[in-house]
Amino acid sequence: MNQTTTSKKESESITREELIQLLNEDLSREYQAIIAYINYSQVLKGAQYMSIASELEKHAGEELAHALIIAKQVDYLGGMPTVVAKPVKTSEKAEDMLQFDLDNETETIANYRTRIRQCEALGEYALAENLRKILVDEQDHQIDLATALGKQVPLPNRGK
């Protein structure tokens, strides 16, 4: 799918079946985040990472709450929530792990922004509101990770 087709699809109304599929992809990404945050929070070493490791533990719990919301919405739409997580990258280097998380959060934010527009195009306003609440947490996670890495927060849909 080329960029023009992707952009056009984002602004067009999609079917409920397509929304279910996309929400299941989001759910897979939430599972990925839970696993990554649990793993990274336990293996980050060094005094400079103690604060962010504790924060990652909190992020894991928030991502679990997101997964429950998304699974409930998939069920509401008549679909079966996925049980498969996207692959989790690991590294021996703390900076790499934090960068993996930052990249994943940036992708997740971009996807939820698109998903909100898609939900509204389908008239699923309550679902869009649930996604907005999740988006607030995801942006907080993104800020925490960028700060820990000493970087500017990447702007989704506008380049990094």
Short mmCIF file of C-alpha atoms in Angstrom, two decimals, residues 15-153:
data_model
loop_
_atom_site.label_atom_id
_atom_site.label_comp_id
_atom_site.label_asym_id
_atom_site.label_seq_id
_atom_site.Cartn_x
_atom_site.Cartn_y
_atom_site.Cartn_z
CA THR A 15 -15.95 -1.24 7.99
CA ARG A 16 -16.55 -2.67 11.45
CA GLU A 17 -14.59 -5.76 10.39
CA GLU A 18 -11.60 -3.62 9.39
CA LEU A 19 -11.84 -1.74 12.68
CA ILE A 20 -11.85 -5.03 14.59
CA GLN A 21 -8.72 -6.13 12.71
CA LEU A 22 -6.96 -2.82 13.41
CA LEU A 23 -7.95 -2.86 17.07
CA ASN A 24 -6.56 -6.39 17.34
CA GLU A 25 -3.26 -5.07 15.94
CA ASP A 26 -3.40 -2.37 18.62
CA LEU A 27 -4.09 -5.06 21.22
CA SER A 28 -1.04 -7.01 20.03
CA ARG A 29 1.01 -3.83 20.47
CA GLU A 30 -0.37 -3.39 24.01
CA TYR A 31 0.66 -6.96 24.87
CA GLN A 32 4.11 -6.20 23.44
CA ALA A 33 4.35 -3.10 25.63
CA ILE A 34 3.36 -5.03 28.77
CA ILE A 35 6.03 -7.64 28.16
CA ALA A 36 8.70 -5.08 27.26
CA TYR A 37 7.99 -2.87 30.26
CA ILE A 38 8.06 -5.82 32.65
CA ASN A 39 11.31 -7.10 31.18
CA TYR A 40 13.06 -3.75 30.86
CA SER A 41 12.03 -2.58 34.34
CA GLN A 42 13.79 -5.60 35.82
CA VAL A 43 16.96 -5.68 33.73
CA LEU A 44 17.88 -1.99 33.59
CA LYS A 45 21.04 -1.59 35.66
CA GLY A 46 22.77 1.43 37.12
CA ALA A 47 21.88 4.26 39.45
CA GLN A 48 20.94 6.52 36.53
CA TYR A 49 18.15 4.09 35.55
CA MET A 50 16.58 3.38 38.95
CA SER A 51 13.94 6.06 38.55
CA ILE A 52 12.97 5.09 35.00
CA ALA A 53 12.92 1.37 35.93
CA SER A 54 10.34 2.15 38.61
CA GLU A 55 8.37 4.21 36.09
CA LEU A 56 8.44 1.34 33.59
CA GLU A 57 6.80 -0.91 36.19
CA LYS A 58 3.94 1.59 36.41
CA HIS A 59 3.76 1.74 32.61
CA ALA A 60 3.31 -2.06 32.50
CA GLY A 61 0.20 -1.76 34.67
CA GLU A 62 -1.19 1.05 32.53
CA GLU A 63 -0.59 -0.96 29.37
CA LEU A 64 -2.48 -3.89 30.91
CA ALA A 65 -5.43 -1.55 31.56
CA HIS A 66 -5.23 -0.43 27.90
CA ALA A 67 -5.23 -4.05 26.71
CA LEU A 68 -8.36 -4.76 28.74
CA ILE A 69 -10.12 -1.73 27.25
CA ILE A 70 -9.16 -2.67 23.68
CA ALA A 71 -10.16 -6.33 24.19
CA LYS A 72 -13.53 -5.22 25.54
CA GLN A 73 -14.06 -2.97 22.52
CA VAL A 74 -13.13 -5.75 20.08
CA ASP A 75 -15.70 -7.97 21.80
CA TYR A 76 -18.28 -5.15 21.72
CA LEU A 77 -17.79 -4.85 17.95
CA GLY A 78 -18.41 -8.58 17.57
CA GLY A 79 -14.81 -9.71 17.17
CA MET A 80 -12.55 -12.07 19.08
CA PRO A 81 -9.69 -10.32 20.90
CA THR A 82 -6.28 -11.53 19.75
CA VAL A 83 -4.00 -13.43 22.11
CA VAL A 84 -0.76 -12.80 20.20
CA ALA A 85 1.78 -10.15 21.17
CA LYS A 86 3.98 -8.37 18.67
CA PRO A 87 7.66 -9.37 19.09
CA VAL A 88 9.62 -7.67 21.87
CA LYS A 89 13.13 -6.43 21.15
CA THR A 90 15.74 -6.86 23.86
CA SER A 91 19.27 -5.63 24.32
CA GLU A 92 22.09 -5.65 26.83
CA LYS A 93 22.20 -1.84 26.56
CA ALA A 94 19.77 0.23 28.62
CA GLU A 95 19.70 3.01 26.02
CA ASP A 96 18.67 0.54 23.33
CA MET A 97 15.80 -0.82 25.44
CA LEU A 98 14.54 2.67 26.20
CA GLN A 99 14.81 3.60 22.52
CA PHE A 100 12.83 0.48 21.55
CA ASP A 101 10.11 1.58 23.97
CA LEU A 102 10.17 5.15 22.69
CA ASP A 103 9.86 3.97 19.08
CA ASN A 104 6.97 1.66 20.02
CA GLU A 105 5.15 4.42 21.91
CA THR A 106 5.57 6.79 18.97
CA GLU A 107 4.09 4.20 16.61
CA THR A 108 1.26 3.46 19.06
CA ILE A 109 0.37 7.14 19.37
CA ALA A 110 0.23 7.56 15.60
CA ASN A 111 -1.96 4.46 15.30
CA TYR A 112 -4.38 5.61 18.02
CA ARG A 113 -4.70 9.03 16.45
CA THR A 114 -5.70 7.32 13.21
CA ARG A 115 -7.96 4.88 15.03
CA ILE A 116 -9.84 7.74 16.71
CA ARG A 117 -10.62 9.27 13.32
CA GLN A 118 -11.70 5.88 12.01
CA CYS A 119 -14.00 5.27 15.00
CA GLU A 120 -15.61 8.66 14.55
CA ALA A 121 -16.13 8.01 10.84
CA LEU A 122 -18.01 4.84 11.85
CA GLY A 123 -20.03 6.72 14.46
CA GLU A 124 -18.30 4.87 17.30
CA TYR A 125 -17.87 7.98 19.47
CA ALA A 126 -17.64 6.19 22.83
CA LEU A 127 -14.88 3.96 21.46
CA ALA A 128 -13.08 7.07 20.19
CA GLU A 129 -13.32 8.56 23.71
CA ASN A 130 -11.83 5.41 25.24
CA LEU A 131 -8.96 5.64 22.78
CA ARG A 132 -8.42 9.30 23.67
CA LYS A 133 -7.97 8.33 27.32
CA ILE A 134 -5.44 5.67 26.33
CA LEU A 135 -3.68 8.21 24.10
CA VAL A 136 -3.10 10.49 27.11
CA ASP A 137 -1.26 7.67 28.93
CA GLU A 138 0.72 6.73 25.83
CA GLN A 139 1.90 10.32 25.39
CA ASP A 140 2.94 10.41 29.05
CA HIS A 141 4.95 7.22 28.48
CA GLN A 142 6.53 8.76 25.41
CA ILE A 143 7.53 11.87 27.37
CA ASP A 144 9.03 9.77 30.20
CA LEU A 145 11.08 7.70 27.75
CA ALA A 146 12.30 10.68 25.72
CA THR A 147 13.27 12.46 28.92
CA ALA A 148 15.17 9.41 30.19
CA LEU A 149 17.05 9.31 26.90
CA GLY A 150 17.72 13.06 26.92
CA LYS A 151 15.82 13.49 23.64
CA GLN A 152 13.04 15.63 22.30
CA VAL A 153 9.67 13.91 22.13
#
